[in-house]
XYZ file of C-alpha atoms in Angstrom:
349
model
C -120.306 9.999 -137.031
C -122.095 7.504 -139.287
C -119.898 4.590 -138.181
C -120.494 5.415 -134.531
C -124.244 5.482 -135.127
C -124.069 2.100 -136.854
C -122.199 0.694 -133.860
C -124.874 2.135 -131.600
C -127.626 0.516 -133.667
C -125.843 -2.845 -133.460
C -125.564 -2.423 -129.694
C -129.260 -1.649 -129.385
C -130.068 -4.648 -131.567
C -128.140 -6.961 -129.251
C -129.861 -5.408 -126.235
C -133.261 -6.126 -127.735
C -132.255 -9.593 -128.913
C -131.186 -10.414 -125.361
C -134.769 -9.731 -124.266
C -136.430 -12.032 -126.809
C -139.242 -13.925 -125.090
C -140.139 -17.554 -125.838
C -143.686 -18.473 -126.761
C -144.440 -19.294 -123.126
C -145.165 -16.114 -121.158
C -141.859 -15.285 -119.462
C -143.513 -13.108 -116.810
C -145.885 -15.824 -115.645
C -143.058 -18.351 -115.879
C -141.017 -16.319 -113.400
C -143.999 -15.842 -111.092
C -145.135 -19.456 -111.195
C -141.584 -20.555 -110.454
C -142.216 -19.028 -107.027
C -145.421 -21.094 -106.755
C -147.553 -17.993 -107.058
C -150.639 -17.360 -109.153
C -150.174 -15.305 -112.324
C -152.941 -13.843 -114.481
C -152.840 -12.101 -117.849
C -155.496 -9.465 -118.599
C -156.179 -7.776 -121.922
C -156.800 -4.006 -121.934
C -157.817 -1.981 -124.996
C -156.779 1.662 -125.257
C -158.955 4.440 -126.665
C -156.864 4.381 -129.867
C -157.115 0.630 -130.365
C -153.931 -0.885 -128.927
C -154.364 -4.197 -127.098
C -152.235 -4.343 -123.979
C -151.393 -7.325 -121.803
C -151.395 -6.576 -118.087
C -149.983 -9.181 -115.708
C -151.373 -9.668 -112.230
C -150.069 -11.391 -109.125
C -153.152 -11.510 -106.881
C -152.775 -10.738 -103.206
C -151.985 -13.743 -101.005
C -154.949 -15.724 -99.690
C -153.762 -15.106 -96.166
C -156.164 -14.113 -93.368
C -153.350 -12.071 -91.802
C -153.331 -9.749 -94.857
C -155.604 -6.713 -94.373
C -158.311 -6.233 -96.957
C -157.905 -2.453 -97.054
C -154.605 -2.485 -98.940
C -154.823 -0.753 -102.300
C -153.388 -2.483 -105.399
C -150.001 -1.620 -106.896
C -149.403 -0.852 -110.568
C -145.794 -1.134 -111.792
C -144.662 0.338 -115.135
C -141.419 -0.551 -116.898
C -138.907 1.555 -118.810
C -137.747 1.745 -122.422
C -136.893 -1.681 -123.915
C -138.363 -3.243 -120.792
C -141.532 -5.091 -119.859
C -143.374 -6.465 -116.852
C -140.596 -9.063 -116.618
C -138.270 -6.392 -115.185
C -140.154 -6.534 -111.877
C -140.145 -10.340 -111.425
C -137.042 -11.718 -113.140
C -134.760 -11.327 -110.113
C -136.695 -13.934 -108.142
C -137.794 -14.031 -104.520
C -136.154 -11.505 -102.233
C -134.851 -9.475 -105.188
C -137.826 -8.451 -107.360
C -140.124 -5.565 -106.525
C -143.339 -7.305 -107.608
C -142.564 -10.374 -105.506
C -141.625 -8.226 -102.504
C -144.943 -6.380 -102.776
C -146.844 -9.658 -102.992
C -145.011 -10.968 -99.924
C -146.247 -7.882 -98.066
C -149.887 -8.650 -98.954
C -150.397 -6.401 -101.990
C -152.347 -7.144 -105.165
C -149.720 -6.468 -107.851
C -150.435 -5.421 -111.456
C -147.693 -5.126 -114.076
C -148.206 -2.953 -117.148
C -146.781 -3.523 -120.631
C -146.593 -0.528 -122.970
C -147.723 -0.687 -126.604
C -145.253 -2.223 -129.007
C -143.455 -4.271 -126.360
C -143.236 -8.041 -126.140
C -146.573 -8.548 -124.422
C -148.528 -5.705 -126.061
C -147.869 -6.283 -129.743
C -151.435 -6.070 -131.057
C -153.987 -3.537 -132.238
C -157.700 -3.678 -133.001
C -157.117 -3.031 -136.706
C -153.382 -2.502 -137.350
C -150.663 -5.090 -137.725
C -147.139 -4.496 -136.317
C -145.968 -4.814 -139.921
C -147.957 -1.649 -140.723
C -145.949 1.553 -140.244
C -149.024 3.217 -138.748
C -148.819 0.830 -135.792
C -145.534 2.483 -134.767
C -146.597 6.122 -135.040
C -146.381 6.822 -131.342
C -143.915 8.068 -128.754
C -144.055 7.731 -124.999
C -146.547 10.609 -125.055
C -149.219 8.222 -126.342
C -148.225 5.637 -123.742
C -148.882 8.305 -121.127
C -152.191 9.625 -122.447
C -153.650 6.298 -123.695
C -151.951 3.183 -122.290
C -151.528 4.288 -118.697
C -155.064 5.637 -118.096
C -156.594 2.566 -119.752
C -154.552 0.323 -117.469
C -155.335 2.364 -114.348
C -159.053 2.345 -115.118
C -159.016 -1.398 -115.731
C -157.186 -2.183 -112.474
C -159.518 0.004 -110.418
C -162.606 -1.495 -112.062
C -161.432 -5.081 -111.512
C -160.445 -4.489 -107.898
C -163.344 -2.233 -106.967
C -160.974 0.361 -105.546
C -160.876 4.114 -106.052
C -157.093 4.493 -105.896
C -153.910 2.528 -106.470
C -150.220 2.811 -105.637
C -147.845 3.351 -108.560
C -144.185 2.608 -109.201
C -142.466 3.560 -112.435
C -138.924 2.951 -113.604
C -137.279 5.248 -116.202
C -139.846 5.681 -119.018
C -142.413 4.379 -116.529
C -141.875 7.627 -114.618
C -142.057 9.713 -117.791
C -145.471 8.386 -118.782
C -146.953 9.056 -115.340
C -145.800 12.678 -115.513
C -147.272 12.949 -119.014
C -150.626 11.551 -117.889
C -150.997 13.808 -114.855
C -149.782 16.873 -116.753
C -152.242 16.304 -119.595
C -155.143 14.796 -117.656
C -154.889 16.140 -114.091
C -158.186 14.524 -113.078
C -156.204 11.271 -112.842
C -154.372 12.539 -109.752
C -157.379 11.386 -107.735
C -156.842 7.770 -108.850
C -153.370 7.452 -107.328
C -152.756 7.120 -103.604
C -149.080 7.874 -104.159
C -146.268 7.159 -106.605
C -142.627 6.134 -106.495
C -140.376 7.255 -109.350
C -137.207 5.186 -109.763
C -134.500 6.688 -112.012
C -136.905 9.376 -113.293
C -136.637 10.669 -116.851
C -138.065 14.106 -117.614
C -135.327 16.727 -117.831
C -132.229 15.452 -119.651
C -130.109 18.572 -120.082
C -127.255 17.187 -117.969
C -127.399 13.621 -119.277
C -123.875 12.220 -119.558
C -124.493 9.047 -121.591
C -122.369 9.242 -124.814
C -124.640 6.877 -126.803
C -127.768 8.884 -126.032
C -126.047 12.180 -126.711
C -124.999 10.690 -130.047
C -128.604 9.810 -130.822
C -129.683 13.343 -129.990
C -126.956 14.955 -132.062
C -128.448 14.164 -135.483
C -132.131 13.221 -135.582
C -132.170 12.757 -139.360
C -129.285 10.300 -139.198
C -131.046 8.403 -136.448
C -134.193 8.169 -138.557
C -132.283 6.896 -141.595
C -129.862 4.528 -139.889
C -132.063 3.008 -137.187
C -133.828 0.293 -139.239
C -137.060 -1.374 -138.302
C -135.127 -3.701 -135.986
C -136.428 -1.926 -132.903
C -139.987 -2.209 -134.196
C -140.108 -5.791 -135.409
C -138.248 -7.566 -132.623
C -140.514 -8.865 -129.843
C -139.373 -6.227 -127.346
C -140.009 -3.526 -129.938
C -140.132 0.206 -129.417
C -140.910 2.928 -131.903
C -138.275 5.172 -133.453
C -140.405 8.102 -132.324
C -139.826 7.124 -128.686
C -136.076 7.475 -129.173
C -136.511 10.703 -131.135
C -138.686 12.188 -128.414
C -136.086 11.442 -125.751
C -133.443 12.919 -128.047
C -135.498 16.107 -128.297
C -135.536 16.389 -124.496
C -131.741 16.192 -124.493
C -131.434 18.909 -127.133
C -134.039 21.268 -125.718
C -133.322 20.796 -122.023
C -137.092 20.934 -121.489
C -139.785 18.380 -120.716
C -142.056 18.947 -123.686
C -144.266 17.265 -126.251
C -143.030 15.741 -129.496
C -141.477 18.188 -131.966
C -142.536 17.449 -135.550
C -139.703 19.723 -136.756
C -142.199 21.711 -138.796
C -143.757 24.940 -137.601
C -146.817 24.163 -139.715
C -147.383 20.689 -138.289
C -146.631 21.815 -134.747
C -149.149 24.626 -135.159
C -151.770 22.206 -136.446
C -151.157 19.864 -133.500
C -150.509 22.315 -130.700
C -151.705 25.720 -131.841
C -148.129 27.025 -131.733
C -144.952 26.644 -133.768
C -142.992 24.885 -131.030
C -144.093 21.958 -128.844
C -145.574 22.962 -125.482
C -143.987 21.948 -122.208
C -145.743 19.448 -119.980
C -147.434 21.256 -117.107
C -145.848 19.586 -114.102
C -147.741 21.963 -111.822
C -150.760 19.764 -112.610
C -149.139 16.830 -110.795
C -150.547 16.689 -107.266
C -149.317 13.512 -105.615
C -147.347 12.229 -102.691
C -144.127 11.245 -104.444
C -140.977 9.357 -103.575
C -138.219 9.981 -106.120
C -135.225 7.626 -106.090
C -132.154 8.402 -108.188
C -128.638 7.020 -108.342
C -125.389 8.887 -107.890
C -123.882 7.036 -110.894
C -126.865 7.285 -113.235
C -125.739 8.697 -116.600
C -129.335 9.351 -117.680
C -130.968 10.800 -114.546
C -128.359 13.293 -113.384
C -128.737 14.718 -109.844
C -129.083 18.240 -111.273
C -131.950 17.241 -113.561
C -133.664 15.239 -110.833
C -133.468 18.197 -108.476
C -134.997 20.396 -111.166
C -137.817 17.892 -111.529
C -138.423 18.061 -107.799
C -138.691 21.860 -107.973
C -141.051 21.759 -110.950
C -143.365 19.390 -109.065
C -144.288 22.260 -106.795
C -147.815 21.077 -106.040
C -146.683 17.581 -105.030
C -145.366 16.422 -101.686
C -142.003 15.117 -102.859
C -139.257 13.200 -101.076
C -135.940 12.876 -102.931
C -133.653 9.951 -102.174
C -130.227 9.647 -103.784
C -128.884 6.088 -103.632
C -125.108 6.109 -103.523
C -123.392 4.094 -106.242
C -126.579 3.226 -108.142
C -126.824 3.401 -111.923
C -129.999 3.472 -114.022
C -130.928 -0.212 -113.783
C -129.715 -0.922 -110.253
C -133.199 -0.010 -109.025
C -134.417 -3.194 -110.711
C -131.574 -5.644 -110.164
C -129.201 -4.554 -107.380
C -129.087 -6.932 -104.400
C -129.476 -3.957 -102.055
C -132.578 -2.524 -103.794
C -135.068 -4.276 -101.469
C -133.467 -2.698 -98.408
C -132.571 0.712 -99.846
C -135.591 1.344 -102.082
C -138.416 -1.182 -101.969
C -138.814 -1.122 -98.195
C -139.449 2.643 -98.263
C -142.073 2.180 -100.970
C -143.809 -0.585 -99.016
C -143.745 1.277 -95.721
C -145.299 4.390 -97.227
C -148.027 2.358 -98.921
C -148.925 0.609 -95.677
C -149.013 3.934 -93.826
C -151.258 5.518 -96.438
C -153.602 2.548 -96.339
C -153.899 3.047 -92.575
C -152.799 -0.435 -91.624
C -151.987 -0.764 -87.954
C -150.700 -4.330 -87.969
C -147.037 -5.233 -88.388
C -145.707 -6.092 -91.833
C -145.721 -9.848 -92.441
C -142.142 -11.006 -92.500
C -140.973 -7.468 -91.832
């Protein structure tokens, strides 16, 4: 067991190392390569984290309607805003949205390459890393949403999340349901909430022994530029073990009671989510199994939900597959245009 965990750690290390970013902003590099404008905005969360949010402003094209709402895209675990631009023109979701006249904003969660700062804590301080994706949902995402709406003067935005980017939206709307009013709609690609039927051996291995994970996973995942916290991995592992979509388990009835008023962590109240949702999942995704995705759809009983299974897709195909623009992105764009009540034809469509 220990040797397999060590191998897993080494594999994760190489995955993170492959995402190391040079001093020049890799997101803006990819955008500017397409001769497009790229901006970087700084957003501070209520608990002091300083987030970078990338923006590709809407085209200065008189044919583009002014009534289009902005898009906010949120990446998954070990990802960043770069996930939505690195494929280049005709392949990347952010660039496809820009080509269809949208103002595109790209979030970066705390601890990742572009959001590695805090008002008073250094990344070398263990307190900096005392968060899971719960905090990303209740602090990072609302701060980013509020900033985008304030800067654009709009009351609502469109949202797309991939993997953990779907998790944090569900956390936000479960915990702070007043934020439903700030989203026109949302698209969830490879959603992660219920993980009971997950078939990924490495992740099942992580979930099998939380204490071993804590001891063996070094600070590699925290100190590399694409860092994540160990608590993020532990929280996902808890979802695998419990089969429920619930808050972080401190593995102490006393601490849980102090935090939650009960000995076990409460489930997220998905009945609080009230959105028009498109949920895209792959038939070959070892994380988002069809059974778990269907359960998510049932639990979102107060949302208008459309489920789309994409044949042959795995977890990251939604970001990088050559067919993603036709099979996934076009549906997202069409719904956004319809909701924004645009009567003109899509440019280039």
